PDB file of C-alpha atoms in Angstrom:
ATOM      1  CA  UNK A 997      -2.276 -10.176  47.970  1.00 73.00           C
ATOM      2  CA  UNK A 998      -3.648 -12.513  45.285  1.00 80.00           C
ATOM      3  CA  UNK A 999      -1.487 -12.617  42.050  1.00 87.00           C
ATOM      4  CA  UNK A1000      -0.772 -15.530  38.848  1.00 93.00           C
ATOM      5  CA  UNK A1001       2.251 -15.257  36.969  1.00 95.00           C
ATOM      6  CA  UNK A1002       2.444 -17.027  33.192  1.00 96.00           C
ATOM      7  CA  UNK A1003       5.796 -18.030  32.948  1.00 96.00           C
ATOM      8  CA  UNK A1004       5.930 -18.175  29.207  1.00 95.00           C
ATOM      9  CA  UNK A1005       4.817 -15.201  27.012  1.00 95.00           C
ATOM     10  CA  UNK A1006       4.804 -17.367  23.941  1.00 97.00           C
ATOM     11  CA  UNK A1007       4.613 -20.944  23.607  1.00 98.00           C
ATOM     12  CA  UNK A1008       5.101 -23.060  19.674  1.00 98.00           C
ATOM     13  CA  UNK A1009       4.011 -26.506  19.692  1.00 97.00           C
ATOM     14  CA  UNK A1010       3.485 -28.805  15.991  1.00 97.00           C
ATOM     15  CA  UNK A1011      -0.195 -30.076  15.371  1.00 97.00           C
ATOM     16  CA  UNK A1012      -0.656 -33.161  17.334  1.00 97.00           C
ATOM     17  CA  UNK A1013       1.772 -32.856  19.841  1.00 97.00           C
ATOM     18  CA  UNK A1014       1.068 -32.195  23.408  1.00 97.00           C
ATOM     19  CA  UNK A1015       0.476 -28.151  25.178  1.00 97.00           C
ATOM     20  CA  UNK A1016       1.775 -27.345  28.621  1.00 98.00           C
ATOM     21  CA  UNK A1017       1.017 -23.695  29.486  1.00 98.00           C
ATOM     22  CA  UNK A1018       2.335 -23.182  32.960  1.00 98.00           C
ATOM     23  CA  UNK A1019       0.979 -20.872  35.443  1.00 97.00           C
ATOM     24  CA  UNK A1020       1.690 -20.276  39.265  1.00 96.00           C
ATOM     25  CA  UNK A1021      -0.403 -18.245  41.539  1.00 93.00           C
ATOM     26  CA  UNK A1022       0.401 -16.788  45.525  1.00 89.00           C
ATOM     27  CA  UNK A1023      -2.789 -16.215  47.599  1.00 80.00           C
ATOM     28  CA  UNK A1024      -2.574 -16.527  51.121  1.00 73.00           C
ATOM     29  CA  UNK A1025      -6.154 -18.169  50.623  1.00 76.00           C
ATOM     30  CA  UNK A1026      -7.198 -21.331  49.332  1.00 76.00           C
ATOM     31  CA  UNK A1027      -7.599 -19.713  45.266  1.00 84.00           C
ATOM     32  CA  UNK A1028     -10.142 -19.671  42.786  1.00 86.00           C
ATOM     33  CA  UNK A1029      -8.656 -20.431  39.583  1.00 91.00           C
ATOM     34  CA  UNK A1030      -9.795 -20.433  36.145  1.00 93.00           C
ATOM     35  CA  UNK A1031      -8.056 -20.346  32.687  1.00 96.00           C
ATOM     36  CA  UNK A1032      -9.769 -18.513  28.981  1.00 96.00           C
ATOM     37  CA  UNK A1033      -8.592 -18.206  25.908  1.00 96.00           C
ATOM     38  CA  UNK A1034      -9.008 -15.080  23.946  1.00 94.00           C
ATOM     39  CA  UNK A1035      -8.953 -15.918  19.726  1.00 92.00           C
ATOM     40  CA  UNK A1036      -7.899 -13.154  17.585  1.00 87.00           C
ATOM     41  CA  UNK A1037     -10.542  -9.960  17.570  1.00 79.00           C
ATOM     42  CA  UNK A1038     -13.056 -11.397  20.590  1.00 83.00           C
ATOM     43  CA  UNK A1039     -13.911 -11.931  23.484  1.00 86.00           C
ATOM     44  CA  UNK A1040     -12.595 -14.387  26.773  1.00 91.00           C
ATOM     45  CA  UNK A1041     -14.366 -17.547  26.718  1.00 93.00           C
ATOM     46  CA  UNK A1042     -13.789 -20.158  29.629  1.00 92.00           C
ATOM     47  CA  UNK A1043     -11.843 -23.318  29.883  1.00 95.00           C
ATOM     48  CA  UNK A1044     -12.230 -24.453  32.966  1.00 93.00           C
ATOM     49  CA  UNK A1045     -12.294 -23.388  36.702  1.00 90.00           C
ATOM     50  CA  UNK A1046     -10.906 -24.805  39.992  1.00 90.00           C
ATOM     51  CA  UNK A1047     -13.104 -24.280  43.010  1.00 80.00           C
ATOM     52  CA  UNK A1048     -10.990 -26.930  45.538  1.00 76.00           C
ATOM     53  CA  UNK A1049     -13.638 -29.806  44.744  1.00 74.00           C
ATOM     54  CA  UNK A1050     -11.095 -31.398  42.665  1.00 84.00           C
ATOM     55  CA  UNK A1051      -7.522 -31.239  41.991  1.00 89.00           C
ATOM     56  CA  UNK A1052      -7.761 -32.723  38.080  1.00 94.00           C
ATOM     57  CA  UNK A1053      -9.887 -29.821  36.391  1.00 94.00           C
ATOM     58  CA  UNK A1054     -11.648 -30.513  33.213  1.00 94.00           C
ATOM     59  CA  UNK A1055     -12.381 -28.349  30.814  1.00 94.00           C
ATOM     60  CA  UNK A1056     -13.974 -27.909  27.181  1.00 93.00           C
ATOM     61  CA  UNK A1057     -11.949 -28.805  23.653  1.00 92.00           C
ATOM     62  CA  UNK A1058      -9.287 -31.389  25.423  1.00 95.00           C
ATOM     63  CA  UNK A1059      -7.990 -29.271  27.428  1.00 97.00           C
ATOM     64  CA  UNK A1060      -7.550 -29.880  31.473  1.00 97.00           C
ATOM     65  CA  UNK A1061      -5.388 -28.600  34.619  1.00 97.00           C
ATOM     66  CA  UNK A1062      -3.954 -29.657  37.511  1.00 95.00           C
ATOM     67  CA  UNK A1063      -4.102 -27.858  40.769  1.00 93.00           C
ATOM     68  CA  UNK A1064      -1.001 -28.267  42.707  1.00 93.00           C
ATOM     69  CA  UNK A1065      -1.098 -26.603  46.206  1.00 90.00           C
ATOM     70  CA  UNK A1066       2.747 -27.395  47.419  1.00 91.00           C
ATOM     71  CA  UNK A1067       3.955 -25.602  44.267  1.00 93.00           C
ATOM     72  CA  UNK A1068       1.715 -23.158  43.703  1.00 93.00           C
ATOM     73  CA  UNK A1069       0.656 -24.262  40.511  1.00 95.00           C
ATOM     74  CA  UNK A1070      -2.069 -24.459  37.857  1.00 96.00           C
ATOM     75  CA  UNK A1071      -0.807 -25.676  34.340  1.00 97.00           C
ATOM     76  CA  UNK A1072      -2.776 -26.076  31.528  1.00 98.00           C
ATOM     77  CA  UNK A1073      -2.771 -29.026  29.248  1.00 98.00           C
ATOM     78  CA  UNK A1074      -3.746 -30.761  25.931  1.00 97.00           C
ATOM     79  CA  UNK A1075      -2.824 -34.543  24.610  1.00 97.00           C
ATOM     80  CA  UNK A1076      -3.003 -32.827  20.982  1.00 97.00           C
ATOM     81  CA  UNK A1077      -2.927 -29.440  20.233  1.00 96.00           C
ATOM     82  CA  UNK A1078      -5.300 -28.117  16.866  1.00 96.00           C
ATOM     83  CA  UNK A1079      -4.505 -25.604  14.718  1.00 96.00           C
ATOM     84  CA  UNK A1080      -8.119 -24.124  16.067  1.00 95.00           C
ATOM     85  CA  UNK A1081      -6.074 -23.708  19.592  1.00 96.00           C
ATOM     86  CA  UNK A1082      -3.618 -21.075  18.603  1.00 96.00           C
ATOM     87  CA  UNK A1083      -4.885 -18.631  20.753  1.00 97.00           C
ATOM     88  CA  UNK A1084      -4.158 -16.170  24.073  1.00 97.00           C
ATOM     89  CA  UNK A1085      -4.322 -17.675  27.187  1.00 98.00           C
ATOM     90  CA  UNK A1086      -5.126 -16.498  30.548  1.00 97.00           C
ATOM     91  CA  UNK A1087      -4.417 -18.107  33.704  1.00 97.00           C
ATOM     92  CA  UNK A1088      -6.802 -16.114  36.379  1.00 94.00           C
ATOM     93  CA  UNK A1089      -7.051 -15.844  40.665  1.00 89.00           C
ATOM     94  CA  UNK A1090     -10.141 -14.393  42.019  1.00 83.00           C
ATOM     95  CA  UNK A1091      -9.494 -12.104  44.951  1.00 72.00           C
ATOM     96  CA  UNK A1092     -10.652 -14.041  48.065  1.00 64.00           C
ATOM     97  CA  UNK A1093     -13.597 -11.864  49.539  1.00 60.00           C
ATOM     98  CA  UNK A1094     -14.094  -9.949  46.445  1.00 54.00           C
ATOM     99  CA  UNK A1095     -17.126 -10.148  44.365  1.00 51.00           C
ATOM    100  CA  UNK A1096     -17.199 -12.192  41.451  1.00 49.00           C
ATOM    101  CA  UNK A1097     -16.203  -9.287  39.376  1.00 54.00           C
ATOM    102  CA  UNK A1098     -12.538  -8.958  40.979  1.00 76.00           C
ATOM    103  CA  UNK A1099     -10.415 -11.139  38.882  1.00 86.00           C
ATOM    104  CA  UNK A1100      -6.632 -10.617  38.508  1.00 88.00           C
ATOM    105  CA  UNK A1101      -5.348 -11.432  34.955  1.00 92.00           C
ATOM    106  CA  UNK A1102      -1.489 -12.875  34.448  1.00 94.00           C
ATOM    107  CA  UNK A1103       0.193 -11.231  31.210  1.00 93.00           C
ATOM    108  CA  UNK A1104      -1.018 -14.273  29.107  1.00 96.00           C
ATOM    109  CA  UNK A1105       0.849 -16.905  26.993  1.00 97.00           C
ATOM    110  CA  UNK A1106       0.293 -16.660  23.486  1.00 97.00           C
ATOM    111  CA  UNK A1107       0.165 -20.694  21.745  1.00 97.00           C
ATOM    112  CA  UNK A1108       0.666 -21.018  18.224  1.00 97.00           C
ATOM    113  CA  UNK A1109       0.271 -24.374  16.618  1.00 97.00           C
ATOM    114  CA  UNK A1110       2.097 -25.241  13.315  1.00 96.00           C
ATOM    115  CA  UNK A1111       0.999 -27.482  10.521  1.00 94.00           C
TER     116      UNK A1111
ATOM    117  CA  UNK B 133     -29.429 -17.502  23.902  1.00 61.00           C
ATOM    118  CA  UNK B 134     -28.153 -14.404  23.598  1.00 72.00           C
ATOM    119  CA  UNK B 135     -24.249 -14.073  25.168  1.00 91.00           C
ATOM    120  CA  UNK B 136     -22.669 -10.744  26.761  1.00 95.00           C
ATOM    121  CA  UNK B 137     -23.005  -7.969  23.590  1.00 96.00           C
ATOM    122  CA  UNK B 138     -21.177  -4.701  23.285  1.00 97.00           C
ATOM    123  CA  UNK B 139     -21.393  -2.000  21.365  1.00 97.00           C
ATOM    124  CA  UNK B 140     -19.737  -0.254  19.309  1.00 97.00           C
ATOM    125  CA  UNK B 141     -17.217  -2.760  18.366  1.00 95.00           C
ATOM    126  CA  UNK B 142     -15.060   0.281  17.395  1.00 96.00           C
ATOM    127  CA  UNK B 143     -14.376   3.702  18.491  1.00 96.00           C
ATOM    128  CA  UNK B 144     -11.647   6.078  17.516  1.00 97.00           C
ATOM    129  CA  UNK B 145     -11.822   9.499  19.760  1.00 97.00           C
ATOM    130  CA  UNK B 146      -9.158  12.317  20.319  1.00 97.00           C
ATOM    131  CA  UNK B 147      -7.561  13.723  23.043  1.00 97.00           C
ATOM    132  CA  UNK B 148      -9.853  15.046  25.835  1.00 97.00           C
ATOM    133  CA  UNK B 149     -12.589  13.961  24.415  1.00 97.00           C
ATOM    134  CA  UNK B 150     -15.690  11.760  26.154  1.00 98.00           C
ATOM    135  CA  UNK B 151     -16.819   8.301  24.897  1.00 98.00           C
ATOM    136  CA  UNK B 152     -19.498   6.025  26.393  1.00 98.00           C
ATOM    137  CA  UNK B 153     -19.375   2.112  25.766  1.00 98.00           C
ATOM    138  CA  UNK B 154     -22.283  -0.117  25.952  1.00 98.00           C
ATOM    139  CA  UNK B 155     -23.114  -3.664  27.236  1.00 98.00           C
ATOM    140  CA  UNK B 156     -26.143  -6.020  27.795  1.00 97.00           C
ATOM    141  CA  UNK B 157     -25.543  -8.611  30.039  1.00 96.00           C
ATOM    142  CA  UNK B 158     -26.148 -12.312  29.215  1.00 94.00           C
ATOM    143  CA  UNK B 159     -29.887 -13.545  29.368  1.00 93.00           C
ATOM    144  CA  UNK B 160     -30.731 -13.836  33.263  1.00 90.00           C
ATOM    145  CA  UNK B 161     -27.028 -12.404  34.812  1.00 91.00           C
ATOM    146  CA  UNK B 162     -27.272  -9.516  36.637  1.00 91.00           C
ATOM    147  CA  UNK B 163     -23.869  -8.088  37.678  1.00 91.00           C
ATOM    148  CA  UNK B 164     -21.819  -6.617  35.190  1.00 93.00           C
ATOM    149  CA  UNK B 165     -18.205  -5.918  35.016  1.00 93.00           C
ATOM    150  CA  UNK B 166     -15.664  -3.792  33.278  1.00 95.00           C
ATOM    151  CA  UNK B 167     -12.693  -4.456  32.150  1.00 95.00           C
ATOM    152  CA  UNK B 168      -9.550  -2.959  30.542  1.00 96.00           C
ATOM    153  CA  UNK B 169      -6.833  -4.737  28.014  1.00 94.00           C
ATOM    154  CA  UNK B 170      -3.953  -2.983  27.221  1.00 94.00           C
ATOM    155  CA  UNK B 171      -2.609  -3.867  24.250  1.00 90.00           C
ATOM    156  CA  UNK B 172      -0.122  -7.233  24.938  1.00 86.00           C
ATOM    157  CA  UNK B 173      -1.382  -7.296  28.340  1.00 89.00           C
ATOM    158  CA  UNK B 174      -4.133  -9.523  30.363  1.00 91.00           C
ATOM    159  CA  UNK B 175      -7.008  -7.535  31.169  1.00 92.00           C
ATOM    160  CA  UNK B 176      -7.600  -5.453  34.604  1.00 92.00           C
ATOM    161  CA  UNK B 177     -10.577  -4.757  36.526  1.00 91.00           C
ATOM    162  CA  UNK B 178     -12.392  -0.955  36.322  1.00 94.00           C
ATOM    163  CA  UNK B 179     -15.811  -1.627  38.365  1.00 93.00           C
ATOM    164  CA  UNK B 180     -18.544  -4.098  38.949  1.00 92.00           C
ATOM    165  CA  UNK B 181     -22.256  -3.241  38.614  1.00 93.00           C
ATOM    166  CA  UNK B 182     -25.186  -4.949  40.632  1.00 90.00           C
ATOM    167  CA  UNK B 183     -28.321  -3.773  41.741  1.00 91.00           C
ATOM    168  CA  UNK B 184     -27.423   0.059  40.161  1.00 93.00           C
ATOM    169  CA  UNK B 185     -24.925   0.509  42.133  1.00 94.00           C
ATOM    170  CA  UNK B 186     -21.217   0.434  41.663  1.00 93.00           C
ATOM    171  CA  UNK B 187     -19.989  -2.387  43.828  1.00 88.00           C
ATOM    172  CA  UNK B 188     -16.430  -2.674  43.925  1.00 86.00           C
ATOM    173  CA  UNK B 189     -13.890  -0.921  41.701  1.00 90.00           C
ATOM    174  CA  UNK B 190     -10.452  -0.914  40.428  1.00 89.00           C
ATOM    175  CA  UNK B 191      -7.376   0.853  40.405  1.00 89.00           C
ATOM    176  CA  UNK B 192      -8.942   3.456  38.120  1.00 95.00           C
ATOM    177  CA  UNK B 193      -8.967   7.257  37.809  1.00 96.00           C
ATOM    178  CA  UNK B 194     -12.693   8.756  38.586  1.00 96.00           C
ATOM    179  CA  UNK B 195     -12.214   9.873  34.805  1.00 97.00           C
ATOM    180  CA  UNK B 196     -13.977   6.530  34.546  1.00 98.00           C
ATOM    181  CA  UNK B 197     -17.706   6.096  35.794  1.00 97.00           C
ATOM    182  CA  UNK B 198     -20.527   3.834  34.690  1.00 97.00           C
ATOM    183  CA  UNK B 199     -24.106   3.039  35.350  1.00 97.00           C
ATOM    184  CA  UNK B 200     -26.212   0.224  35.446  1.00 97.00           C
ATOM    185  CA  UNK B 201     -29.915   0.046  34.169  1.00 97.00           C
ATOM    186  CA  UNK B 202     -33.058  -1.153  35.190  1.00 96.00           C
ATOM    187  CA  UNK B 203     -32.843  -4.063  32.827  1.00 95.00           C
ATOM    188  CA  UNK B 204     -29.485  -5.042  33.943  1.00 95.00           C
ATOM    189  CA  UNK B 205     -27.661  -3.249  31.233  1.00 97.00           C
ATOM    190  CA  UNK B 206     -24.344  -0.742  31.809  1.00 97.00           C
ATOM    191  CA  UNK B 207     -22.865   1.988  30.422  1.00 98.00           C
ATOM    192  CA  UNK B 208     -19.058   2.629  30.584  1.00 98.00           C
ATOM    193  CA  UNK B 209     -18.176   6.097  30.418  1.00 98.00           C
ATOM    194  CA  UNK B 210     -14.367   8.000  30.219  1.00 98.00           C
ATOM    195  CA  UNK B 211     -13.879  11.859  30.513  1.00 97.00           C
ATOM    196  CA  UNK B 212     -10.907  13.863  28.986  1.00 97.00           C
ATOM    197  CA  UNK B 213      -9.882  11.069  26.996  1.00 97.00           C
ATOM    198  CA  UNK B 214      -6.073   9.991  26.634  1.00 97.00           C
ATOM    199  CA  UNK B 215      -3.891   8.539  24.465  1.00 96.00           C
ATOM    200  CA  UNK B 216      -3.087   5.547  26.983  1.00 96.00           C
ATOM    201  CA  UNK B 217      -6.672   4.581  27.120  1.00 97.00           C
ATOM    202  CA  UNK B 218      -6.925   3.169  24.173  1.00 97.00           C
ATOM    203  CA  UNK B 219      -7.640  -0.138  24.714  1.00 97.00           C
ATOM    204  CA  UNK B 220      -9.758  -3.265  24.504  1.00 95.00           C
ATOM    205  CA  UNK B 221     -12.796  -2.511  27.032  1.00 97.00           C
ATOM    206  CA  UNK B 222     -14.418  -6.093  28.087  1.00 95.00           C
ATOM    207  CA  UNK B 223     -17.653  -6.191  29.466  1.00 95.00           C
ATOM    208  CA  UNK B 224     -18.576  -9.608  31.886  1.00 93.00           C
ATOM    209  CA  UNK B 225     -21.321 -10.831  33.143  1.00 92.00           C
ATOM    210  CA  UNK B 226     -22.591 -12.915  36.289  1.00 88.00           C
ATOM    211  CA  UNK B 227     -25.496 -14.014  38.360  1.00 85.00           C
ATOM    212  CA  UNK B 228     -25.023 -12.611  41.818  1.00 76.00           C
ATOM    213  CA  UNK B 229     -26.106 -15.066  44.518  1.00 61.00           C
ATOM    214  CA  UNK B 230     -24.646 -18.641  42.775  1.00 53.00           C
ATOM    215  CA  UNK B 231     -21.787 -18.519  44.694  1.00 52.00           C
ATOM    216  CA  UNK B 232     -19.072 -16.519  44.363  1.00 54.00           C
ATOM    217  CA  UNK B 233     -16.670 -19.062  42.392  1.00 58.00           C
ATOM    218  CA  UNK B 234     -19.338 -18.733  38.938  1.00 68.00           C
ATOM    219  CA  UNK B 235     -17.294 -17.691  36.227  1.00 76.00           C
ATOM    220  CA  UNK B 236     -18.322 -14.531  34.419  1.00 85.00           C
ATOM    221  CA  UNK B 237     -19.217 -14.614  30.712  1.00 90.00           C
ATOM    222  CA  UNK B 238     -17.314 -12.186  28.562  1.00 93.00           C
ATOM    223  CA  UNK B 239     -18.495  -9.978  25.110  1.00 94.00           C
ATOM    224  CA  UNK B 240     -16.395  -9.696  22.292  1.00 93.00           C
ATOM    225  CA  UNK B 241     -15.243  -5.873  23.302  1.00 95.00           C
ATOM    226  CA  UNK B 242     -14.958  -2.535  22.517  1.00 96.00           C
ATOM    227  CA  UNK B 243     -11.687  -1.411  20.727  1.00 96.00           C
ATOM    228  CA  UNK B 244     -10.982   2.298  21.349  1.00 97.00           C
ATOM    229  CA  UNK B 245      -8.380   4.331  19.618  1.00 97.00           C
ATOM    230  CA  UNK B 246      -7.414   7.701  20.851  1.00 97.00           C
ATOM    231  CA  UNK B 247      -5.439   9.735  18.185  1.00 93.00           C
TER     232      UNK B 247
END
């Protein structure tokens, strides 16, 4: 069975300074991965998604992660973290022969970002 | 164009009581999920709606049942109502058929109390 685990419910990092939100996964599969971020009050809006073309994922407002298949990994990261990225974040597996609409949530890591 | 929309954006019900949420999918997506957030928790999969019909489902009670419209549109509907599902109630959307590693778009939510 697919799963992600966050392994840090709540992460405090200073304005400028770099974010490293960790996140490792077990699927017996090869995964589809994808961290969002959930602001305050809305919705989930989409970083970025692995889909095994690339190891080195991109995604929107600096951030990027690296899928690492001997540990099981895929940590997110910023250079420089913005006071407009204190956030929730969600590190996601899709379940391998499920439709789109079977995605399995970890517990989140909450990033704050002080002045 | 218009994203994933949901309404109400708040509901407060009692006890064994019936509520029905709405969603409209984004522009062009036809598939439409469901989704439950717990309070301090990452969000977990009810049911998925394509072509009218209930696709694949969660780890739900049959106290939850939807529908999907003609115009791609779903309704999200709980019977006898209780006080651990309140909850933030995330509807997605997707465009079946561009491979299943598309992400799905989320809507802001539907915050229901139950008193």
């Amino acid at each position: 069975a697919q799963s992600v685990t966050q392994l840090d419910s709540h992460v405090s990092v200073s304005e400028g300074t770099p974010v490293l939100l960790r996140c490792n996964y077990s699927s017996s599969y090869s995964p589809s991965l994808f961290w969002y971020v959930q602001h305050p009050n809305k919705g989930l809006q989409l970083l970025l998604k692995y889909t095994s073309a690339a190891t080195l994922v991109k995604g929107i407002n600096g951030f990027e992660a690296e899928f690492k298949k001997s540990e099981t990994s895929f940590h997110l990261t910023n250079p420089s973290a913005h006071m407009s990225d204190a956030a929730e974040y969600f590190c996601v597996v899709r379940v391998h022969g499920g439709s789109q609409g079977n995605l399995i949530f970890g517990k989140g890591t909450k990033l704050s970002v002080k002045p | 164009d218009a994203g994933v929309t949901q309404s109400p954006t708040h509901l407060i019900k009692t006890r064994g009581q019936q509520v029905t949420l709405r969603c409209s999918p984004k522009s062009g997506h036809d598939t439409v999920s469901w989704y439950q957030q717990a309070l301090g928790q990452g969000p977990q999969f009810i049911f998925q709606y394509y072509e009218e019909e209930e696709r694949q489902r969660g780890n739900f009670p049959d106290r939850f049942s939807g529908h999907q419209f003609p115009n791609y549109s779903s309704e999200l509907n709980v019977n006898a109502l209780l006080l651990g599902d309140s909850a933030l109630y995330l509807c997605a959307s997707s465009l079946d058929g561009q491979g299943s590693n598309q992400p799905q778009h989320f809507g802001d939510g539907t915050r229901l109390s139950i008193l």
